[in-house]
mmCIF file of C-alpha atoms in Angstrom:
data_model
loop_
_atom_site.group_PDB
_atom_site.id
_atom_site.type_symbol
_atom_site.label_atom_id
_atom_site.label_comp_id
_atom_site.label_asym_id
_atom_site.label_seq_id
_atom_site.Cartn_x
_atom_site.Cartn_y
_atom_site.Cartn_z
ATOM 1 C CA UNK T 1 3.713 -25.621 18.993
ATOM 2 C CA UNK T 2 5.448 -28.824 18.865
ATOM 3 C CA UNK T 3 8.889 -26.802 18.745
ATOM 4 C CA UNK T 4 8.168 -25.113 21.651
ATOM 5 C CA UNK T 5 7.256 -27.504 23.745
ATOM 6 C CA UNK T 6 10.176 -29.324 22.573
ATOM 7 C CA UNK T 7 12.598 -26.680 23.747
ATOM 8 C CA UNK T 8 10.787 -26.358 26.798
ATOM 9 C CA UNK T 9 11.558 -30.041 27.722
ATOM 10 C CA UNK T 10 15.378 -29.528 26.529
ATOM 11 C CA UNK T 11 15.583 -26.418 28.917
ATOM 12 C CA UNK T 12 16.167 -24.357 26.789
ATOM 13 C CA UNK T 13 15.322 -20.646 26.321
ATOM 14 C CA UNK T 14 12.148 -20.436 23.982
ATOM 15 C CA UNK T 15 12.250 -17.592 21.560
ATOM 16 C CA UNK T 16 10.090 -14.377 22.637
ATOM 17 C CA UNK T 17 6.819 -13.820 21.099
ATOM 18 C CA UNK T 18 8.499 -10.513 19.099
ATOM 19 C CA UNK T 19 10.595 -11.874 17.629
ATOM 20 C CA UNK T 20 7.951 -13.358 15.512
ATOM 21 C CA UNK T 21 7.056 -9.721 14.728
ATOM 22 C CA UNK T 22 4.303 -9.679 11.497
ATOM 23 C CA UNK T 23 1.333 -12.193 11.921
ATOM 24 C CA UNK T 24 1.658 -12.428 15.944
ATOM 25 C CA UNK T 25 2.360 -8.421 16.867
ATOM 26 C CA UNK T 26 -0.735 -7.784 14.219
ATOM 27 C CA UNK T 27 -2.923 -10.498 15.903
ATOM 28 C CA UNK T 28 -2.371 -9.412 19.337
ATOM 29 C CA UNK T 29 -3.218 -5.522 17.724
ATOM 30 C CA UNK T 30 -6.299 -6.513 16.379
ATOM 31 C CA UNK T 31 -7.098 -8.086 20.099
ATOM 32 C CA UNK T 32 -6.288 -5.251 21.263
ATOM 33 C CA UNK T 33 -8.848 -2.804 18.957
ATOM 34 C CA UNK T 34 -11.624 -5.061 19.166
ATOM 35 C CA UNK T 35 -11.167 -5.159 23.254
ATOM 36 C CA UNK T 36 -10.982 -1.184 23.299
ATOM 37 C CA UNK T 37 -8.078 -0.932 25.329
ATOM 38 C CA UNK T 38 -6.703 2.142 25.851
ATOM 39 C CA UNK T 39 -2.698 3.075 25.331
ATOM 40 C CA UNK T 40 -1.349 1.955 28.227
ATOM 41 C CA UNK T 41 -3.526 -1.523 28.230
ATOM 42 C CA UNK T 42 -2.418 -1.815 25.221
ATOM 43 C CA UNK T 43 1.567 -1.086 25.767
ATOM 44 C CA UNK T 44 1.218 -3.673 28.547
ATOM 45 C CA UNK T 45 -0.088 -6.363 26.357
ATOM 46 C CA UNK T 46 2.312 -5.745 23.545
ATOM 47 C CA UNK T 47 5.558 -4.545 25.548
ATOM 48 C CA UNK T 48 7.980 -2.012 24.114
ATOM 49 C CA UNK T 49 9.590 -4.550 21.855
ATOM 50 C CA UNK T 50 5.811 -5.150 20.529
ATOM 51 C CA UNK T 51 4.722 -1.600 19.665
ATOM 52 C CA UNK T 52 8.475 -0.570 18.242
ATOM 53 C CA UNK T 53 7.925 -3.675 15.954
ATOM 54 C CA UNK T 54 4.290 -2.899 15.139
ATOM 55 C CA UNK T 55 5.439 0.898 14.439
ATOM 56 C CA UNK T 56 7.916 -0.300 11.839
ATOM 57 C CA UNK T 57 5.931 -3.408 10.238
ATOM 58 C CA UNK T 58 3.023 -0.660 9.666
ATOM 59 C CA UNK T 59 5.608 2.251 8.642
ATOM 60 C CA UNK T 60 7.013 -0.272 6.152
ATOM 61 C CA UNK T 61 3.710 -1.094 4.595
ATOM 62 C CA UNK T 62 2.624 2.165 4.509
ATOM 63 C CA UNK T 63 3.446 3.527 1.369
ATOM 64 C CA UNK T 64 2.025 6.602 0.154
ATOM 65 C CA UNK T 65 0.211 6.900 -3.674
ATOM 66 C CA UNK T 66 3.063 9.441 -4.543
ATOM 67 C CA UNK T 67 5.788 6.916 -3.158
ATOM 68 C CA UNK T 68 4.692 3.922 -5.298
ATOM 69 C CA UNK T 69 6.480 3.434 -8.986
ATOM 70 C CA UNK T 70 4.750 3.978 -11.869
ATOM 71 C CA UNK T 71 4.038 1.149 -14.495
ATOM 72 C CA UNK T 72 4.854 0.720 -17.751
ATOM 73 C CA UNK T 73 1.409 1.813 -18.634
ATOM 74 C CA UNK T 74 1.143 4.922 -17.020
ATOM 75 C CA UNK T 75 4.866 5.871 -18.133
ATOM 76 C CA UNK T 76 3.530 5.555 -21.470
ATOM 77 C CA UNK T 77 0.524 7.395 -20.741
ATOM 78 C CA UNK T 78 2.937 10.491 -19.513
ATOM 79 C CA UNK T 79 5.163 10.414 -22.874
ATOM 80 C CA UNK T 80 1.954 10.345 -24.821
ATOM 81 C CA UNK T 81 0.323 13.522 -23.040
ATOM 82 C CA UNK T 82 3.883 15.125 -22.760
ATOM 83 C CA UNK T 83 4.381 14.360 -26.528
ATOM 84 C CA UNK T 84 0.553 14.935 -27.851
ATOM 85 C CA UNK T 85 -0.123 18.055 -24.912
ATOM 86 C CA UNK T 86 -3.636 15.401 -23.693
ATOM 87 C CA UNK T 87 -4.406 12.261 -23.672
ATOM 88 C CA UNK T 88 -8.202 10.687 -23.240
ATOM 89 C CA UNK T 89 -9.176 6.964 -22.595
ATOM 90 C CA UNK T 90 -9.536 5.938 -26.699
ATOM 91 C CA UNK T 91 -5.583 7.301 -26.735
ATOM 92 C CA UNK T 92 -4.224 5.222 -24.187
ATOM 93 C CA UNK T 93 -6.243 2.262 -25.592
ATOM 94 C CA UNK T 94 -4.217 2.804 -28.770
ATOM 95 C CA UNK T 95 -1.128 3.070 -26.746
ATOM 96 C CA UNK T 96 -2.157 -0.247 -24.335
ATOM 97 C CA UNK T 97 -4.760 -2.739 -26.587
ATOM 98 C CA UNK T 98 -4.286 -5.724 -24.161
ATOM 99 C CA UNK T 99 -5.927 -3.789 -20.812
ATOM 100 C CA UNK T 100 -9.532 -3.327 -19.921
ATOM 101 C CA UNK T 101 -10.986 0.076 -20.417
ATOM 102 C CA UNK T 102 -11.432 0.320 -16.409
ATOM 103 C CA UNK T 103 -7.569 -0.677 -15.430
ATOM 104 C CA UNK T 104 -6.666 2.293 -18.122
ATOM 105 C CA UNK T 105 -9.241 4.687 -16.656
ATOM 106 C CA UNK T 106 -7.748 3.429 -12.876
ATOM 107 C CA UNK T 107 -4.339 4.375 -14.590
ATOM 108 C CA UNK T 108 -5.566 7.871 -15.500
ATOM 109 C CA UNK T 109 -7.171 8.640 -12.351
ATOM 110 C CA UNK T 110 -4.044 7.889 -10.207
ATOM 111 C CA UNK T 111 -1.834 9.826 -12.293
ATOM 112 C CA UNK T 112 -3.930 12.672 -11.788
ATOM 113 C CA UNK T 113 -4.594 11.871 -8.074
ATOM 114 C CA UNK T 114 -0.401 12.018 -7.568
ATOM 115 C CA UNK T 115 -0.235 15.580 -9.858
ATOM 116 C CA UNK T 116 1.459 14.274 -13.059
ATOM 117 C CA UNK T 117 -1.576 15.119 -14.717
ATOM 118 C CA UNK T 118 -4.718 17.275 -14.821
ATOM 119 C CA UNK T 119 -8.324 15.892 -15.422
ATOM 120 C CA UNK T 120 -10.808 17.846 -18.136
ATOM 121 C CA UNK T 121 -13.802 17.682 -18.683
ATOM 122 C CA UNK T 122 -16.632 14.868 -17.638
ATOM 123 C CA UNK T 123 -17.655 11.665 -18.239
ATOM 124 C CA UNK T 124 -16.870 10.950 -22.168
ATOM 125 C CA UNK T 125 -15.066 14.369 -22.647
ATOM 126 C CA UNK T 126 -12.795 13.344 -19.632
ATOM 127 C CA UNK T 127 -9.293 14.230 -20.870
ATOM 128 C CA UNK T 128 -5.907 15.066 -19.121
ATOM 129 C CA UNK T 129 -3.597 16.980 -19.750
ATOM 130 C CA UNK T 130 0.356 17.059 -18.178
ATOM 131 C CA UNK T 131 -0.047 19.238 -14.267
ATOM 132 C CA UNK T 132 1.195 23.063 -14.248
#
């Protein structure tokens, strides 16, 4: 605040709002949800310059699960089920000692979510085994 006020005494130009893109442009978004405005409300209190930058911050956070890299974990869990034909949970325990049994089982469930790999069975017989 103090820097703008500053460069308001110094006459000089201030910087726009926009160009502060990320916190501000998602503030004044959130405003505008919460106060139900409709489109063109809302175009008016964000400006062109506001909703191109709130387009791209939210395309560039956007990524989908299929997108995202794989860790070392689930790369090994792939070579294992390539290599073996299946893997289960007690498997890729052997293959990753140092995780929790839940991080592993997240680890399964995504692969199989993106279509690397198939899920078998139920509960304790869960298995998976690489996607057709």
């Amino acid at each position: 605040m103090r820097g703008f006020r500053e460069s308001l005494e110094c006459d000089m130009v201030p910087e726009r709002w926009t160009e502060l893109i990320g916190p501000m442009v998602l503030l004044l978004a959130d405003v505008c949800d919460a106060l139900r405005l409709d489109e063109r409300e809302r175009a008016s209190v964000l400006g062109v310059i506001g909703e191109e930058a709130l387009a791209g911050y939210v395309e560039s956070r956007s990524v989908s699960p299929a997108q995202r890299r794989l860790n070392e974990r689930q790369t090994k869990a792939l070579a294992h089920a390539r290599y073996r034909g299946s893997i289960n949970l007690g498997a890729y325990r052997q293959l990753c000692p140092d995780w929790s049994d839940e991080t592993l089982r997240r680890d399964l469930v995504d692969l199989a979510q993106r279509g690397l790999l198939a899920k078998n069975g139920a509960k304790r017989g869960t298995y998976y085994t690489r996607a057709a």
